[in-house]
PDB file of N, CA and C in Angstrom:
ATOM      1  N   MET A   1    -148.845-189.348 -44.100  1.00  0.00           N
ATOM      2  CA  MET A   1    -148.742-190.388 -44.135  1.00  0.00           C
ATOM      3  C   MET A   1    -149.018-190.797 -45.658  1.00  0.00           C
ATOM      4  N   SER A   2    -148.171-191.933 -46.025  1.00  0.00           N
ATOM      5  CA  SER A   2    -148.763-192.453 -47.194  1.00  0.00           C
ATOM      6  C   SER A   2    -149.972-193.491 -47.024  1.00  0.00           C
ATOM      7  N   ALA A   3    -151.012-193.273 -47.804  1.00  0.00           N
ATOM      8  CA  ALA A   3    -152.144-193.890 -47.317  1.00  0.00           C
ATOM      9  C   ALA A   3    -151.906-195.533 -48.269  1.00  0.00           C
ATOM     10  N   LYS A   4    -152.523-196.438 -47.749  1.00  0.00           N
ATOM     11  CA  LYS A   4    -152.282-197.695 -48.579  1.00  0.00           C
ATOM     12  C   LYS A   4    -153.950-198.290 -48.806  1.00  0.00           C
ATOM     13  N   HIS A   5    -154.789-197.300 -48.253  1.00  0.00           N
ATOM     14  CA  HIS A   5    -156.236-197.388 -48.547  1.00  0.00           C
ATOM     15  C   HIS A   5    -157.146-196.418 -49.342  1.00  0.00           C
ATOM     16  N   THR A   6    -157.946-196.886 -49.785  1.00  0.00           N
ATOM     17  CA  THR A   6    -158.574-195.840 -50.878  1.00  0.00           C
ATOM     18  C   THR A   6    -158.669-194.601 -50.686  1.00  0.00           C
ATOM     19  N   PRO A   7    -157.729-194.098 -51.595  1.00  0.00           N
ATOM     20  CA  PRO A   7    -157.983-192.100 -51.234  1.00  0.00           C
ATOM     21  C   PRO A   7    -159.185-191.440 -51.376  1.00  0.00           C
ATOM     22  N   GLY A   8    -159.331-190.321 -51.087  1.00  0.00           N
ATOM     23  CA  GLY A   8    -160.302-189.661 -51.216  1.00  0.00           C
ATOM     24  C   GLY A   8    -161.356-189.676 -50.139  1.00  0.00           C
ATOM     25  N   VAL A   9    -162.120-188.708 -50.290  1.00  0.00           N
ATOM     26  CA  VAL A   9    -163.323-188.668 -49.153  1.00  0.00           C
ATOM     27  C   VAL A   9    -164.578-190.004 -49.296  1.00  0.00           C
ATOM     28  N   TRP A  10    -164.472-190.342 -47.959  1.00  0.00           N
ATOM     29  CA  TRP A  10    -165.590-191.924 -47.848  1.00  0.00           C
ATOM     30  C   TRP A  10    -166.756-191.109 -47.699  1.00  0.00           C
ATOM     31  N   VAL A  11    -167.763-191.643 -47.964  1.00  0.00           N
ATOM     32  CA  VAL A  11    -169.305-191.385 -48.093  1.00  0.00           C
ATOM     33  C   VAL A  11    -170.261-192.887 -48.102  1.00  0.00           C
ATOM     34  N   ALA A  12    -170.908-192.410 -46.957  1.00  0.00           N
ATOM     35  CA  ALA A  12    -172.051-194.063 -46.979  1.00  0.00           C
ATOM     36  C   ALA A  12    -173.431-193.385 -47.584  1.00  0.00           C
ATOM     37  N   HIS A  13    -174.093-194.345 -48.391  1.00  0.00           N
ATOM     38  CA  HIS A  13    -175.404-194.217 -48.810  1.00  0.00           C
ATOM     39  C   HIS A  13    -176.512-195.156 -48.356  1.00  0.00           C
ATOM     40  N   LYS A  14    -177.435-194.939 -48.065  1.00  0.00           N
ATOM     41  CA  LYS A  14    -178.511-196.029 -47.640  1.00  0.00           C
ATOM     42  C   LYS A  14    -178.930-196.497 -48.973  1.00  0.00           C
ATOM     43  N   CYS A  15    -179.022-197.933 -48.981  1.00  0.00           N
ATOM     44  CA  CYS A  15    -179.325-198.703 -50.033  1.00  0.00           C
ATOM     45  C   CYS A  15    -180.753-198.510 -49.949  1.00  0.00           C
ATOM     46  N   GLY A  16    -181.607-198.685 -51.061  1.00  0.00           N
ATOM     47  CA  GLY A  16    -182.929-198.800 -51.074  1.00  0.00           C
ATOM     48  C   GLY A  16    -184.171-199.549 -49.837  1.00  0.00           C
ATOM     49  N   PRO A  17    -185.239-199.191 -49.883  1.00  0.00           N
ATOM     50  CA  PRO A  17    -185.890-199.851 -49.283  1.00  0.00           C
ATOM     51  C   PRO A  17    -186.369-201.446 -49.193  1.00  0.00           C
ATOM     52  N   ILE A  18    -185.692-201.831 -50.012  1.00  0.00           N
ATOM     53  CA  ILE A  18    -186.075-203.587 -50.507  1.00  0.00           C
ATOM     54  C   ILE A  18    -184.829-203.991 -50.012  1.00  0.00           C
ATOM     55  N   ASN A  19    -183.252-203.465 -50.638  1.00  0.00           N
ATOM     56  CA  ASN A  19    -182.110-204.207 -50.102  1.00  0.00           C
ATOM     57  C   ASN A  19    -181.655-203.929 -48.607  1.00  0.00           C
ATOM     58  N   GLY A  20    -182.156-202.684 -48.157  1.00  0.00           N
ATOM     59  CA  GLY A  20    -181.704-202.200 -46.823  1.00  0.00           C
ATOM     60  C   GLY A  20    -180.373-201.916 -46.438  1.00  0.00           C
ATOM     61  N   GLY A  21    -179.995-201.805 -45.935  1.00  0.00           N
ATOM     62  CA  GLY A  21    -178.175-201.597 -45.954  1.00  0.00           C
ATOM     63  C   GLY A  21    -177.622-200.423 -46.053  1.00  0.00           C
ATOM     64  N   PHE A  22    -176.512-200.227 -46.276  1.00  0.00           N
ATOM     65  CA  PHE A  22    -175.684-199.453 -46.402  1.00  0.00           C
ATOM     66  C   PHE A  22    -174.498-199.223 -47.314  1.00  0.00           C
ATOM     67  N   GLU A  23    -174.222-198.699 -48.462  1.00  0.00           N
ATOM     68  CA  GLU A  23    -172.759-198.969 -49.518  1.00  0.00           C
ATOM     69  C   GLU A  23    -172.087-197.723 -48.863  1.00  0.00           C
ATOM     70  N   VAL A  24    -170.602-198.160 -48.427  1.00  0.00           N
ATOM     71  CA  VAL A  24    -169.536-197.229 -48.666  1.00  0.00           C
ATOM     72  C   VAL A  24    -168.946-197.069 -49.709  1.00  0.00           C
ATOM     73  N   TRP A  25    -168.413-195.917 -50.053  1.00  0.00           N
ATOM     74  CA  TRP A  25    -167.914-195.379 -51.519  1.00  0.00           C
ATOM     75  C   TRP A  25    -166.801-194.480 -50.879  1.00  0.00           C
ATOM     76  N   ALA A  26    -165.580-194.604 -51.604  1.00  0.00           N
ATOM     77  CA  ALA A  26    -164.479-193.868 -51.648  1.00  0.00           C
ATOM     78  C   ALA A  26    -163.832-193.794 -53.155  1.00  0.00           C
ATOM     79  N   SER A  27    -163.471-192.622 -53.780  1.00  0.00           N
ATOM     80  CA  SER A  27    -162.738-192.462 -55.231  1.00  0.00           C
ATOM     81  C   SER A  27    -163.534-192.836 -55.996  1.00  0.00           C
ATOM     82  N   GLY A  28    -165.005-193.180 -56.162  1.00  0.00           N
ATOM     83  CA  GLY A  28    -166.002-193.697 -57.186  1.00  0.00           C
ATOM     84  C   GLY A  28    -166.064-195.083 -57.210  1.00  0.00           C
ATOM     85  N   CYS A  29    -165.443-195.952 -56.175  1.00  0.00           N
ATOM     86  CA  CYS A  29    -165.570-197.496 -55.856  1.00  0.00           C
ATOM     87  C   CYS A  29    -166.490-197.788 -54.881  1.00  0.00           C
ATOM     88  N   ARG A  30    -166.974-198.635 -54.763  1.00  0.00           N
ATOM     89  CA  ARG A  30    -167.481-199.093 -53.305  1.00  0.00           C
ATOM     90  C   ARG A  30    -166.701-200.181 -52.867  1.00  0.00           C
ATOM     91  N   VAL A  31    -166.502-199.674 -51.502  1.00  0.00           N
ATOM     92  CA  VAL A  31    -165.673-200.347 -50.625  1.00  0.00           C
ATOM     93  C   VAL A  31    -165.959-201.492 -49.535  1.00  0.00           C
ATOM     94  N   ALA A  32    -167.418-200.865 -49.637  1.00  0.00           N
ATOM     95  CA  ALA A  32    -168.204-201.997 -48.294  1.00  0.00           C
ATOM     96  C   ALA A  32    -169.434-201.987 -48.354  1.00  0.00           C
ATOM     97  N   ASP A  33    -170.260-203.204 -48.067  1.00  0.00           N
ATOM     98  CA  ASP A  33    -171.563-203.095 -47.998  1.00  0.00           C
ATOM     99  C   ASP A  33    -171.853-203.524 -46.610  1.00  0.00           C
ATOM    100  N   VAL A  34    -172.784-203.021 -45.545  1.00  0.00           N
ATOM    101  CA  VAL A  34    -173.114-203.143 -44.426  1.00  0.00           C
ATOM    102  C   VAL A  34    -174.343-202.951 -43.911  1.00  0.00           C
ATOM    103  N   VAL A  35    -174.905-203.538 -42.853  1.00  0.00           N
ATOM    104  CA  VAL A  35    -175.991-203.579 -42.599  1.00  0.00           C
ATOM    105  C   VAL A  35    -176.715-202.545 -41.854  1.00  0.00           C
ATOM    106  N   ARG A  36    -175.668-202.364 -41.033  1.00  0.00           N
ATOM    107  CA  ARG A  36    -176.115-201.022 -39.650  1.00  0.00           C
ATOM    108  C   ARG A  36    -175.407-199.669 -40.305  1.00  0.00           C
ATOM    109  N   GLU A  37    -176.082-198.900 -39.802  1.00  0.00           N
ATOM    110  CA  GLU A  37    -175.675-197.425 -39.793  1.00  0.00           C
ATOM    111  C   GLU A  37    -174.464-197.356 -39.205  1.00  0.00           C
ATOM    112  N   SER A  38    -174.032-197.563 -37.960  1.00  0.00           N
ATOM    113  CA  SER A  38    -173.203-196.988 -37.302  1.00  0.00           C
ATOM    114  C   SER A  38    -172.018-197.922 -37.758  1.00  0.00           C
ATOM    115  N   ASP A  39    -172.198-199.033 -38.704  1.00  0.00           N
ATOM    116  CA  ASP A  39    -170.888-199.583 -38.959  1.00  0.00           C
ATOM    117  C   ASP A  39    -170.573-198.606 -40.324  1.00  0.00           C
ATOM    118  N   ALA A  40    -171.431-198.119 -41.086  1.00  0.00           N
ATOM    119  CA  ALA A  40    -171.089-197.611 -42.108  1.00  0.00           C
ATOM    120  C   ALA A  40    -170.678-196.068 -41.624  1.00  0.00           C
ATOM    121  N   ARG A  41    -170.872-195.678 -40.640  1.00  0.00           N
ATOM    122  CA  ARG A  41    -170.143-194.355 -40.106  1.00  0.00           C
ATOM    123  C   ARG A  41    -168.895-194.733 -39.727  1.00  0.00           C
ATOM    124  N   LEU A  42    -168.713-195.837 -39.163  1.00  0.00           N
ATOM    125  CA  LEU A  42    -167.267-196.298 -38.428  1.00  0.00           C
ATOM    126  C   LEU A  42    -166.027-196.479 -39.712  1.00  0.00           C
ATOM    127  N   ILE A  43    -166.891-196.959 -40.625  1.00  0.00           N
ATOM    128  CA  ILE A  43    -166.048-197.103 -41.913  1.00  0.00           C
ATOM    129  C   ILE A  43    -165.572-195.895 -42.706  1.00  0.00           C
ATOM    130  N   VAL A  44    -166.687-195.267 -42.724  1.00  0.00           N
ATOM    131  CA  VAL A  44    -166.116-193.544 -43.427  1.00  0.00           C
ATOM    132  C   VAL A  44    -165.482-192.939 -42.631  1.00  0.00           C
ATOM    133  N   ALA A  45    -165.601-193.024 -41.671  1.00  0.00           N
ATOM    134  CA  ALA A  45    -164.415-192.645 -40.643  1.00  0.00           C
ATOM    135  C   ALA A  45    -162.835-192.879 -40.086  1.00  0.00           C
ATOM    136  N   ALA A  46    -163.008-193.935 -40.877  1.00  0.00           N
ATOM    137  CA  ALA A  46    -161.571-194.904 -40.813  1.00  0.00           C
ATOM    138  C   ALA A  46    -160.391-194.005 -40.914  1.00  0.00           C
ATOM    139  N   PRO A  47    -160.400-193.516 -42.589  1.00  0.00           N
ATOM    140  CA  PRO A  47    -159.227-192.841 -42.856  1.00  0.00           C
ATOM    141  C   PRO A  47    -158.830-191.372 -42.259  1.00  0.00           C
ATOM    142  N   ASP A  48    -159.704-191.180 -41.594  1.00  0.00           N
ATOM    143  CA  ASP A  48    -159.799-189.552 -40.673  1.00  0.00           C
ATOM    144  C   ASP A  48    -159.007-190.297 -39.213  1.00  0.00           C
ATOM    145  N   LEU A  49    -159.771-191.309 -38.801  1.00  0.00           N
ATOM    146  CA  LEU A  49    -159.275-191.913 -37.481  1.00  0.00           C
ATOM    147  C   LEU A  49    -158.080-192.174 -37.656  1.00  0.00           C
ATOM    148  N   LEU A  50    -157.436-192.725 -38.733  1.00  0.00           N
ATOM    149  CA  LEU A  50    -155.919-193.245 -38.723  1.00  0.00           C
ATOM    150  C   LEU A  50    -155.276-192.327 -38.864  1.00  0.00           C
ATOM    151  N   ALA A  51    -155.352-191.051 -39.723  1.00  0.00           N
ATOM    152  CA  ALA A  51    -154.676-189.718 -39.638  1.00  0.00           C
ATOM    153  C   ALA A  51    -154.480-189.095 -38.651  1.00  0.00           C
ATOM    154  N   ALA A  52    -155.477-189.227 -37.963  1.00  0.00           N
ATOM    155  CA  ALA A  52    -155.307-188.232 -36.633  1.00  0.00           C
ATOM    156  C   ALA A  52    -154.708-189.146 -35.643  1.00  0.00           C
ATOM    157  N   LEU A  53    -154.838-190.446 -35.523  1.00  0.00           N
ATOM    158  CA  LEU A  53    -154.092-191.202 -34.291  1.00  0.00           C
ATOM    159  C   LEU A  53    -152.299-191.258 -34.485  1.00  0.00           C
ATOM    160  N   THR A  54    -152.321-191.370 -36.100  1.00  0.00           N
ATOM    161  CA  THR A  54    -150.861-191.647 -36.726  1.00  0.00           C
ATOM    162  C   THR A  54    -150.265-190.056 -35.935  1.00  0.00           C
ATOM    163  N   SER A  55    -150.704-188.816 -36.148  1.00  0.00           N
ATOM    164  CA  SER A  55    -150.018-187.813 -35.946  1.00  0.00           C
ATOM    165  C   SER A  55    -150.224-187.422 -34.035  1.00  0.00           C
ATOM    166  N   LEU A  56    -151.326-188.139 -33.553  1.00  0.00           N
ATOM    167  CA  LEU A  56    -151.147-187.721 -32.305  1.00  0.00           C
ATOM    168  C   LEU A  56    -150.232-188.659 -31.670  1.00  0.00           C
ATOM    169  N   MET A  57    -149.547-190.022 -32.139  1.00  0.00           N
ATOM    170  CA  MET A  57    -148.708-190.699 -31.788  1.00  0.00           C
ATOM    171  C   MET A  57    -147.126-190.081 -31.731  1.00  0.00           C
ATOM    172  N   GLY A  58    -147.166-189.700 -33.367  1.00  0.00           N
ATOM    173  CA  GLY A  58    -146.019-188.667 -33.348  1.00  0.00           C
ATOM    174  C   GLY A  58    -145.811-187.777 -32.405  1.00  0.00           C
ATOM    175  N   ALA A  59    -146.929-186.871 -32.154  1.00  0.00           N
ATOM    176  CA  ALA A  59    -146.710-186.175 -31.246  1.00  0.00           C
ATOM    177  C   ALA A  59    -146.220-186.690 -29.423  1.00  0.00           C
ATOM    178  N   THR A  60    -146.387-188.069 -29.535  1.00  0.00           N
ATOM    179  CA  THR A  60    -146.220-188.536 -28.173  1.00  0.00           C
ATOM    180  C   THR A  60    -144.656-189.679 -28.088  1.00  0.00           C
ATOM    181  N   ASP A  61    -144.130-189.835 -29.168  1.00  0.00           N
ATOM    182  CA  ASP A  61    -143.030-190.773 -29.180  1.00  0.00           C
ATOM    183  C   ASP A  61    -141.878-190.462 -27.918  1.00  0.00           C
ATOM    184  N   TYR A  62    -142.066-189.595 -27.291  1.00  0.00           N
ATOM    185  CA  TYR A  62    -140.959-189.370 -26.216  1.00  0.00           C
ATOM    186  C   TYR A  62    -141.367-189.052 -24.841  1.00  0.00           C
ATOM    187  N   PHE A  63    -143.049-189.340 -24.842  1.00  0.00           N
ATOM    188  CA  PHE A  63    -143.844-189.383 -23.537  1.00  0.00           C
ATOM    189  C   PHE A  63    -143.432-190.676 -22.298  1.00  0.00           C
ATOM    190  N   SER A  64    -143.199-190.203 -21.102  1.00  0.00           N
ATOM    191  CA  SER A  64    -142.945-191.490 -20.140  1.00  0.00           C
ATOM    192  C   SER A  64    -143.726-190.631 -18.995  1.00  0.00           C
ATOM    193  N   GLY A  65    -144.902-190.672 -19.085  1.00  0.00           N
ATOM    194  CA  GLY A  65    -146.031-190.288 -17.886  1.00  0.00           C
ATOM    195  C   GLY A  65    -145.948-191.318 -16.943  1.00  0.00           C
ATOM    196  N   ASP A  66    -147.301-191.479 -16.438  1.00  0.00           N
ATOM    197  CA  ASP A  66    -148.126-192.297 -15.662  1.00  0.00           C
ATOM    198  C   ASP A  66    -148.550-193.181 -16.457  1.00  0.00           C
ATOM    199  N   ASP A  67    -148.380-194.630 -15.659  1.00  0.00           N
ATOM    200  CA  ASP A  67    -148.555-195.740 -16.111  1.00  0.00           C
ATOM    201  C   ASP A  67    -149.719-195.887 -16.781  1.00  0.00           C
ATOM    202  N   ASP A  68    -150.893-195.578 -16.565  1.00  0.00           N
ATOM    203  CA  ASP A  68    -152.247-195.310 -17.459  1.00  0.00           C
ATOM    204  C   ASP A  68    -152.012-194.733 -18.855  1.00  0.00           C
ATOM    205  N   MET A  69    -151.317-193.906 -18.891  1.00  0.00           N
ATOM    206  CA  MET A  69    -151.225-193.127 -20.182  1.00  0.00           C
ATOM    207  C   MET A  69    -150.121-193.866 -21.140  1.00  0.00           C
ATOM    208  N   VAL A  70    -148.973-194.454 -20.230  1.00  0.00           N
ATOM    209  CA  VAL A  70    -148.154-195.399 -20.723  1.00  0.00           C
ATOM    210  C   VAL A  70    -148.950-196.781 -21.837  1.00  0.00           C
ATOM    211  N   GLU A  71    -149.776-197.302 -20.946  1.00  0.00           N
ATOM    212  CA  GLU A  71    -150.823-198.625 -21.648  1.00  0.00           C
ATOM    213  C   GLU A  71    -151.782-197.882 -22.248  1.00  0.00           C
ATOM    214  N   ALA A  72    -152.184-196.903 -22.225  1.00  0.00           N
ATOM    215  CA  ALA A  72    -153.103-196.167 -23.638  1.00  0.00           C
ATOM    216  C   ALA A  72    -152.309-195.936 -24.843  1.00  0.00           C
ATOM    217  N   LEU A  73    -150.886-195.388 -24.565  1.00  0.00           N
ATOM    218  CA  LEU A  73    -150.461-195.459 -25.987  1.00  0.00           C
ATOM    219  C   LEU A  73    -149.736-196.597 -26.290  1.00  0.00           C
ATOM    220  N   ASN A  74    -149.691-197.213 -25.765  1.00  0.00           N
ATOM    221  CA  ASN A  74    -149.751-198.935 -26.083  1.00  0.00           C
ATOM    222  C   ASN A  74    -150.504-199.468 -26.952  1.00  0.00           C
ATOM    223  N   GLU A  75    -151.538-199.528 -26.581  1.00  0.00           N
ATOM    224  CA  GLU A  75    -152.869-199.921 -27.043  1.00  0.00           C
ATOM    225  C   GLU A  75    -153.149-198.767 -28.368  1.00  0.00           C
ATOM    226  N   ALA A  76    -152.957-197.967 -28.507  1.00  0.00           N
ATOM    227  CA  ALA A  76    -153.151-196.790 -29.629  1.00  0.00           C
ATOM    228  C   ALA A  76    -152.078-197.501 -30.779  1.00  0.00           C
ATOM    229  N   ARG A  77    -150.418-197.414 -30.533  1.00  0.00           N
ATOM    230  CA  ARG A  77    -149.538-197.949 -31.057  1.00  0.00           C
ATOM    231  C   ARG A  77    -149.910-199.527 -31.508  1.00  0.00           C
ATOM    232  N   ALA A  78    -150.588-200.354 -30.735  1.00  0.00           N
ATOM    233  CA  ALA A  78    -151.196-201.566 -31.594  1.00  0.00           C
ATOM    234  C   ALA A  78    -152.296-201.366 -32.457  1.00  0.00           C
ATOM    235  N   ALA A  79    -153.370-200.847 -32.310  1.00  0.00           N
ATOM    236  CA  ALA A  79    -154.198-200.349 -33.002  1.00  0.00           C
ATOM    237  C   ALA A  79    -153.719-199.547 -34.368  1.00  0.00           C
ATOM    238  N   LEU A  80    -152.768-198.975 -34.747  1.00  0.00           N
ATOM    239  CA  LEU A  80    -152.254-198.602 -35.696  1.00  0.00           C
ATOM    240  C   LEU A  80    -151.268-199.783 -36.562  1.00  0.00           C
ATOM    241  N   ALA A  81    -150.934-200.269 -35.872  1.00  0.00           N
ATOM    242  CA  ALA A  81    -149.874-201.334 -36.550  1.00  0.00           C
ATOM    243  C   ALA A  81    -151.294-202.338 -37.082  1.00  0.00           C
ATOM    244  N   LYS A  82    -151.977-202.979 -36.482  1.00  0.00           N
ATOM    245  CA  LYS A  82    -153.323-203.538 -36.593  1.00  0.00           C
ATOM    246  C   LYS A  82    -153.585-202.734 -38.244  1.00  0.00           C
ATOM    247  N   ALA A  83    -154.154-201.635 -38.023  1.00  0.00           N
ATOM    248  CA  ALA A  83    -154.775-200.852 -38.982  1.00  0.00           C
ATOM    249  C   ALA A  83    -153.940-200.587 -40.566  1.00  0.00           C
ATOM    250  N   LYS A  84    -152.768-200.906 -40.375  1.00  0.00           N
ATOM    251  CA  LYS A  84    -151.449-200.658 -41.479  1.00  0.00           C
ATOM    252  C   LYS A  84    -151.210-202.118 -41.925  1.00  0.00           C
ATOM    253  N   GLY A  85    -151.779-203.069 -41.022  1.00  0.00           N
ATOM    254  CA  GLY A  85    -151.474-204.677 -41.699  1.00  0.00           C
ATOM    255  C   GLY A  85    -150.378-205.065 -41.089  1.00  0.00           C
ATOM    256  N   GLY A  86    -149.882-204.535 -39.975  1.00  0.00           N
ATOM    257  CA  GLY A  86    -148.894-205.211 -38.973  1.00  0.00           C
ATOM    258  C   GLY A  86    -149.847-206.684 -37.994  1.00  0.00           C
ATOM    259  N   ALA A  87    -149.405-206.255 -36.948  1.00  0.00           N
ATOM    260  CA  ALA A  87    -149.855-207.356 -35.921  1.00  0.00           C
ATOM    261  C   ALA A  87    -151.204-207.072 -35.581  1.00  0.00           C
ATOM    262  N   LYS A  88    -152.219-208.157 -35.764  1.00  0.00           N
ATOM    263  CA  LYS A  88    -153.439-208.449 -35.593  1.00  0.00           C
ATOM    264  C   LYS A  88    -153.841-209.065 -34.287  1.00  0.00           C
TER     265      LYS A  88
END
């Protein structure tokens, strides 16, 4: 996968007690400021989730199973397109 996001390990750091919230960092750059820890964890996991979903979708290109699975694969394809700057 050729990443168009900031490469490297993404980490979240809690801001001081005065500011609160969390900063998300990747490759020495602050990429996000968020209020909730759960949001920070999701942002930190995003590059790994994108890579895993891309890999999984590559393994299911020729799947023609039941309707529920086909619907789930279509939702996954739409999510990948959105993450890669395609359909919103």
